[in-house]
mmCIF file of C-alpha atoms in Angstrom:
data_model
loop_
_atom_site.group_PDB
_atom_site.id
_atom_site.type_symbol
_atom_site.label_atom_id
_atom_site.label_comp_id
_atom_site.label_asym_id
_atom_site.label_seq_id
_atom_site.Cartn_x
_atom_site.Cartn_y
_atom_site.Cartn_z
ATOM 1 C CA GLY A 1 -114.670 -132.578 -89.085
ATOM 2 C CA ALA A 2 -113.234 -135.961 -89.476
ATOM 3 C CA VAL A 3 -115.120 -138.752 -91.242
ATOM 4 C CA VAL A 4 -115.405 -142.379 -90.647
ATOM 5 C CA SER A 5 -117.269 -144.465 -93.406
ATOM 6 C CA GLN A 6 -118.652 -147.916 -93.094
ATOM 7 C CA HIS A 7 -119.475 -150.182 -95.964
ATOM 8 C CA PRO A 8 -121.916 -151.703 -96.677
ATOM 9 C CA SER A 9 -124.700 -149.465 -94.922
ATOM 10 C CA ARG A 10 -126.956 -152.490 -95.231
ATOM 11 C CA VAL A 11 -126.604 -156.107 -95.767
ATOM 12 C CA ILE A 12 -129.059 -159.322 -95.993
ATOM 13 C CA CYS A 13 -127.570 -162.551 -95.786
ATOM 14 C CA LYS A 14 -128.417 -166.206 -95.498
ATOM 15 C CA SER A 15 -127.806 -168.001 -92.190
ATOM 16 C CA GLY A 16 -124.591 -169.808 -92.091
ATOM 17 C CA THR A 17 -122.768 -167.249 -94.511
ATOM 18 C CA SER A 18 -120.050 -164.913 -93.321
ATOM 19 C CA VAL A 19 -120.451 -161.257 -93.707
ATOM 20 C CA LYS A 20 -117.369 -158.658 -93.805
ATOM 21 C CA ILE A 21 -118.118 -155.010 -92.815
ATOM 22 C CA GLU A 22 -115.258 -152.442 -93.183
ATOM 23 C CA CYS A 23 -114.874 -149.203 -91.276
ATOM 24 C CA ARG A 24 -112.401 -146.509 -92.658
ATOM 25 C CA SER A 25 -111.190 -143.229 -91.492
ATOM 26 C CA LEU A 26 -111.084 -140.953 -94.428
ATOM 27 C CA ASP A 27 -108.862 -138.192 -93.331
ATOM 28 C CA PHE A 28 -106.945 -139.097 -90.394
ATOM 29 C CA GLN A 29 -104.847 -142.173 -89.184
ATOM 30 C CA ALA A 30 -106.464 -144.114 -86.512
ATOM 31 C CA THR A 31 -104.317 -146.719 -84.550
ATOM 32 C CA THR A 32 -107.406 -147.521 -82.553
ATOM 33 C CA MET A 33 -110.739 -148.332 -83.811
ATOM 34 C CA PHE A 34 -113.863 -149.580 -81.906
ATOM 35 C CA TRP A 35 -116.671 -152.002 -82.743
ATOM 36 C CA TYR A 36 -120.007 -151.745 -81.232
ATOM 37 C CA ARG A 37 -123.392 -153.418 -81.483
ATOM 38 C CA GLN A 38 -126.796 -151.858 -81.041
ATOM 39 C CA PHE A 39 -130.124 -153.412 -80.581
ATOM 40 C CA PRO A 40 -133.226 -151.736 -81.356
ATOM 41 C CA LYS A 41 -134.233 -148.966 -78.941
ATOM 42 C CA GLN A 42 -131.119 -149.935 -76.748
ATOM 43 C CA SER A 43 -127.553 -148.491 -76.143
ATOM 44 C CA LEU A 44 -124.405 -149.101 -77.991
ATOM 45 C CA MET A 45 -122.686 -151.965 -76.702
ATOM 46 C CA LEU A 46 -118.906 -152.150 -77.075
ATOM 47 C CA MET A 47 -117.715 -155.497 -78.730
ATOM 48 C CA ALA A 48 -114.119 -154.971 -79.186
ATOM 49 C CA THR A 49 -111.289 -152.726 -79.431
ATOM 50 C CA SER A 50 -109.241 -153.045 -82.649
ATOM 51 C CA ASN A 51 -105.390 -152.129 -82.632
ATOM 52 C CA GLU A 52 -103.565 -151.584 -85.709
ATOM 53 C CA GLY A 53 -100.876 -154.262 -86.175
ATOM 54 C CA SER A 54 -102.014 -156.458 -83.240
ATOM 55 C CA LYS A 55 -104.763 -158.639 -82.057
ATOM 56 C CA ALA A 56 -108.194 -157.118 -81.094
ATOM 57 C CA THR A 57 -109.265 -156.988 -77.406
ATOM 58 C CA TYR A 58 -112.762 -158.406 -76.986
ATOM 59 C CA GLU A 59 -115.041 -157.381 -74.538
ATOM 60 C CA GLN A 60 -116.559 -160.055 -72.096
ATOM 61 C CA GLY A 61 -119.099 -162.285 -73.488
ATOM 62 C CA VAL A 62 -118.259 -161.494 -77.002
ATOM 63 C CA GLU A 63 -117.212 -164.500 -79.103
ATOM 64 C CA LYS A 64 -113.863 -163.569 -80.871
ATOM 65 C CA ASP A 65 -114.030 -166.709 -83.143
ATOM 66 C CA LYS A 66 -117.556 -165.426 -84.391
ATOM 67 C CA PHE A 67 -116.599 -161.732 -84.708
ATOM 68 C CA LEU A 68 -113.378 -161.497 -86.512
ATOM 69 C CA ILE A 69 -111.599 -158.195 -86.391
ATOM 70 C CA ASN A 70 -108.639 -157.398 -88.632
ATOM 71 C CA HIS A 71 -107.017 -153.728 -88.376
ATOM 72 C CA ALA A 72 -104.360 -154.200 -91.224
ATOM 73 C CA SER A 73 -103.703 -150.691 -91.746
ATOM 74 C CA LEU A 74 -104.041 -147.034 -90.005
ATOM 75 C CA THR A 75 -107.163 -146.492 -92.014
ATOM 76 C CA LEU A 76 -109.115 -149.543 -92.152
ATOM 77 C CA SER A 77 -110.498 -152.223 -89.921
ATOM 78 C CA THR A 78 -112.775 -155.151 -90.751
ATOM 79 C CA LEU A 79 -115.554 -157.029 -88.586
ATOM 80 C CA THR A 80 -116.493 -160.253 -90.187
ATOM 81 C CA VAL A 81 -119.443 -162.129 -88.783
ATOM 82 C CA THR A 82 -118.733 -165.699 -89.372
ATOM 83 C CA SER A 83 -121.418 -168.327 -89.942
ATOM 84 C CA ALA A 84 -124.030 -165.557 -89.080
ATOM 85 C CA HIS A 85 -127.337 -166.625 -87.464
ATOM 86 C CA PRO A 86 -130.628 -164.522 -87.204
ATOM 87 C CA GLU A 87 -129.650 -163.600 -83.543
ATOM 88 C CA ASP A 88 -126.844 -161.883 -85.102
ATOM 89 C CA SER A 89 -129.043 -159.362 -86.815
ATOM 90 C CA SER A 90 -128.167 -155.941 -85.401
ATOM 91 C CA PHE A 91 -126.677 -152.525 -86.092
ATOM 92 C CA TYR A 92 -123.079 -152.622 -86.090
ATOM 93 C CA ILE A 93 -121.182 -149.246 -85.603
ATOM 94 C CA CYS A 94 -117.460 -148.583 -85.437
ATOM 95 C CA SER A 95 -115.694 -145.701 -84.173
ATOM 96 C CA ALA A 96 -112.137 -144.545 -84.872
ATOM 97 C CA ARG A 97 -109.861 -142.592 -82.389
ATOM 98 C CA ASP A 98 -108.031 -139.544 -83.571
ATOM 99 C CA LEU A 99 -105.099 -138.592 -81.668
ATOM 100 C CA LYS A 100 -104.081 -135.474 -83.772
ATOM 101 C CA GLY A 101 -103.062 -132.190 -82.060
ATOM 102 C CA SER A 102 -104.171 -131.741 -78.563
ATOM 103 C CA THR A 103 -107.621 -133.576 -79.045
ATOM 104 C CA ASP A 104 -108.245 -137.219 -78.518
ATOM 105 C CA THR A 105 -111.541 -137.739 -79.932
ATOM 106 C CA GLN A 106 -113.589 -140.650 -81.400
ATOM 107 C CA TYR A 107 -115.417 -140.399 -84.593
ATOM 108 C CA PHE A 108 -118.335 -142.670 -85.281
ATOM 109 C CA GLY A 109 -119.323 -144.267 -88.632
ATOM 110 C CA PRO A 110 -122.824 -144.208 -89.807
ATOM 111 C CA GLY A 111 -123.490 -147.843 -88.953
ATOM 112 C CA THR A 112 -124.101 -151.271 -90.889
ATOM 113 C CA ARG A 113 -127.592 -152.868 -90.590
ATOM 114 C CA LEU A 114 -127.201 -156.557 -90.661
ATOM 115 C CA THR A 115 -130.086 -158.954 -91.375
ATOM 116 C CA VAL A 116 -129.745 -162.696 -91.159
ATOM 117 C CA LEU A 117 -132.545 -164.507 -92.813
ATOM 118 C CA GLY B 1 -119.447 -152.051 -63.541
ATOM 119 C CA ASP B 2 -119.407 -148.677 -65.087
ATOM 120 C CA SER B 3 -122.860 -147.483 -66.352
ATOM 121 C CA VAL B 4 -125.020 -144.509 -67.697
ATOM 122 C CA THR B 5 -128.619 -144.080 -67.026
ATOM 123 C CA GLN B 6 -130.407 -141.426 -68.975
ATOM 124 C CA MET B 7 -133.946 -140.456 -69.051
ATOM 125 C CA GLU B 8 -136.280 -142.456 -71.349
ATOM 126 C CA GLY B 9 -137.880 -140.824 -74.311
ATOM 127 C CA PRO B 10 -138.990 -140.155 -76.525
ATOM 128 C CA VAL B 11 -139.290 -136.376 -75.948
ATOM 129 C CA THR B 12 -141.465 -134.039 -77.950
ATOM 130 C CA LEU B 13 -141.110 -130.254 -77.761
ATOM 131 C CA SER B 14 -142.106 -127.369 -79.598
ATOM 132 C CA GLU B 15 -139.645 -124.728 -80.884
ATOM 133 C CA GLU B 16 -137.983 -122.508 -78.496
ATOM 134 C CA ALA B 17 -138.826 -124.739 -75.474
ATOM 135 C CA PHE B 18 -136.351 -125.674 -72.777
ATOM 136 C CA LEU B 19 -134.776 -129.200 -72.963
ATOM 137 C CA THR B 20 -133.410 -131.200 -70.341
ATOM 138 C CA ILE B 21 -132.304 -134.730 -70.601
ATOM 139 C CA ASN B 22 -131.215 -136.309 -67.359
ATOM 140 C CA CYS B 23 -128.180 -138.611 -66.965
ATOM 141 C CA THR B 24 -126.522 -140.241 -64.038
ATOM 142 C CA TYR B 25 -123.583 -142.460 -64.142
ATOM 143 C CA THR B 26 -121.857 -145.175 -61.888
ATOM 144 C CA ALA B 27 -118.272 -145.608 -62.195
ATOM 145 C CA THR B 28 -115.415 -147.129 -60.102
ATOM 146 C CA GLY B 29 -112.952 -144.387 -60.924
ATOM 147 C CA TYR B 30 -113.215 -140.865 -62.002
ATOM 148 C CA PRO B 31 -114.520 -140.951 -65.773
ATOM 149 C CA SER B 32 -114.841 -138.377 -68.360
ATOM 150 C CA LEU B 33 -118.379 -137.867 -69.401
ATOM 151 C CA PHE B 34 -119.847 -137.032 -72.854
ATOM 152 C CA TRP B 35 -122.975 -136.396 -74.734
ATOM 153 C CA TYR B 36 -123.201 -137.539 -78.320
ATOM 154 C CA VAL B 37 -125.806 -136.765 -80.910
ATOM 155 C CA GLN B 38 -127.113 -138.814 -83.846
ATOM 156 C CA TYR B 39 -129.139 -137.176 -86.358
ATOM 157 C CA PRO B 40 -131.178 -138.966 -88.580
ATOM 158 C CA GLY B 41 -129.179 -141.123 -91.139
ATOM 159 C CA GLU B 42 -125.912 -140.033 -89.602
ATOM 160 C CA GLY B 43 -123.064 -141.321 -87.210
ATOM 161 C CA LEU B 44 -122.684 -140.156 -83.816
ATOM 162 C CA GLN B 45 -121.330 -136.976 -83.170
ATOM 163 C CA LEU B 46 -119.694 -135.910 -80.280
ATOM 164 C CA LEU B 47 -121.544 -132.885 -78.749
ATOM 165 C CA LEU B 48 -119.882 -131.764 -75.666
ATOM 166 C CA LYS B 49 -117.697 -133.326 -72.854
ATOM 167 C CA ALA B 50 -116.353 -132.827 -69.272
ATOM 168 C CA THR B 51 -113.347 -134.392 -68.032
ATOM 169 C CA LYS B 52 -113.349 -133.551 -64.330
ATOM 170 C CA ALA B 53 -115.984 -132.414 -61.654
ATOM 171 C CA ASP B 54 -117.492 -129.073 -62.031
ATOM 172 C CA ASP B 55 -116.469 -128.769 -65.523
ATOM 173 C CA LYS B 56 -119.021 -127.443 -67.862
ATOM 174 C CA GLY B 57 -119.105 -128.421 -71.597
ATOM 175 C CA SER B 58 -120.851 -126.496 -74.034
ATOM 176 C CA ASN B 59 -121.691 -126.563 -77.762
ATOM 177 C CA LYS B 60 -124.384 -125.221 -80.118
ATOM 178 C CA GLY B 61 -126.227 -123.779 -77.227
ATOM 179 C CA PHE B 62 -126.326 -126.948 -75.188
ATOM 180 C CA GLU B 63 -124.626 -127.291 -71.881
ATOM 181 C CA ALA B 64 -123.794 -129.951 -69.261
ATOM 182 C CA THR B 65 -122.213 -129.864 -65.820
ATOM 183 C CA TYR B 66 -120.082 -132.628 -64.416
ATOM 184 C CA ARG B 67 -121.677 -132.990 -61.017
ATOM 185 C CA LYS B 68 -119.816 -135.594 -58.659
ATOM 186 C CA GLU B 69 -121.649 -135.279 -55.736
ATOM 187 C CA THR B 70 -124.752 -136.164 -57.746
ATOM 188 C CA THR B 71 -122.906 -138.431 -60.055
ATOM 189 C CA SER B 72 -124.930 -136.520 -62.910
ATOM 190 C CA PHE B 73 -124.270 -134.965 -66.151
ATOM 191 C CA HIS B 74 -127.515 -133.563 -67.259
ATOM 192 C CA LEU B 75 -127.991 -131.926 -70.840
ATOM 193 C CA GLU B 76 -129.760 -128.732 -71.178
ATOM 194 C CA LYS B 77 -130.632 -126.258 -73.820
ATOM 195 C CA GLY B 78 -132.687 -123.208 -73.387
ATOM 196 C CA SER B 79 -134.316 -122.736 -76.746
ATOM 197 C CA VAL B 80 -134.532 -125.841 -79.016
ATOM 198 C CA GLN B 81 -134.998 -125.727 -82.968
ATOM 199 C CA VAL B 82 -136.479 -128.207 -85.059
ATOM 200 C CA SER B 83 -132.807 -128.848 -86.302
ATOM 201 C CA ASP B 84 -132.161 -130.228 -82.806
ATOM 202 C CA SER B 85 -134.234 -133.259 -83.406
ATOM 203 C CA ALA B 86 -132.068 -136.213 -82.849
ATOM 204 C CA VAL B 87 -131.116 -139.163 -80.584
ATOM 205 C CA TYR B 88 -129.049 -138.024 -77.645
ATOM 206 C CA PHE B 89 -126.463 -140.474 -75.911
ATOM 207 C CA CYS B 90 -124.715 -139.967 -72.679
ATOM 208 C CA ALA B 91 -121.613 -141.606 -72.209
ATOM 209 C CA LEU B 92 -118.729 -142.113 -70.043
ATOM 210 C CA SER B 93 -115.094 -143.066 -70.493
ATOM 211 C CA LEU B 94 -112.269 -144.097 -68.062
ATOM 212 C CA ASN B 95 -108.721 -144.186 -68.834
ATOM 213 C CA ASP B 96 -108.808 -146.713 -71.506
ATOM 214 C CA TYR B 97 -110.986 -144.601 -73.761
ATOM 215 C CA LYS B 98 -113.741 -147.259 -74.066
ATOM 216 C CA LEU B 99 -117.128 -145.626 -74.033
ATOM 217 C CA SER B 100 -119.973 -146.946 -72.149
ATOM 218 C CA PHE B 101 -123.369 -145.499 -73.463
ATOM 219 C CA GLY B 102 -126.864 -144.758 -72.038
ATOM 220 C CA ALA B 103 -129.789 -146.024 -73.974
ATOM 221 C CA GLY B 104 -130.230 -143.055 -75.727
ATOM 222 C CA THR B 105 -132.998 -140.413 -75.835
ATOM 223 C CA THR B 106 -135.039 -139.567 -78.890
ATOM 224 C CA VAL B 107 -135.835 -135.783 -79.159
ATOM 225 C CA THR B 108 -138.439 -134.477 -81.631
ATOM 226 C CA VAL B 109 -138.844 -130.540 -81.938
ATOM 227 C CA ARG B 110 -141.847 -129.547 -83.673
ATOM 228 C CA ALA B 111 -142.293 -126.104 -85.535
#
């Protein structure tokens, strides 16, 4: 099936620094990607919708200046956590929407564990 | 707002036991309903889905029926295997394809 990768899988950074997370669709083109955040033992929370070639759409309560999203190509979206603080520590997951054929399916990446010290 | 509530885990079963994970939803419109599964160390995978009332989704021996009258989409499997050990997420989506997830249920199947 379709594969979505994320890089890095784990990252530890100091408070105040910025961290970039990449999400790639490996064998299909994705005009739309989604970024989620998951707290321990909790559900995935949608942060934003990333559309290729246009600005991301953020969910209510998500700071767009803190979580910068860029979808520069049909296979790559990036999430940059700017001026990270310990409360930003979380598991970040992306998904990519595949419209090929008669299906409309989202494929998820394996996630990135961010720890801010 | 739109939301999904699923039974809390963890659930521990023996091989060949019957599995049910309850899921109910609240939505302003007519959502599509999904079950996703996350195996250890992997990303979420679509397990099955149903797009309208009374539809039954099925895959790998798992089934779930879209019940509009009870706003439910319970996941069932008649005989689980050790390889079914995973975290299961119920989710819904309206026309914008954004997914709203339940909290996830961890299932452990013992040999």
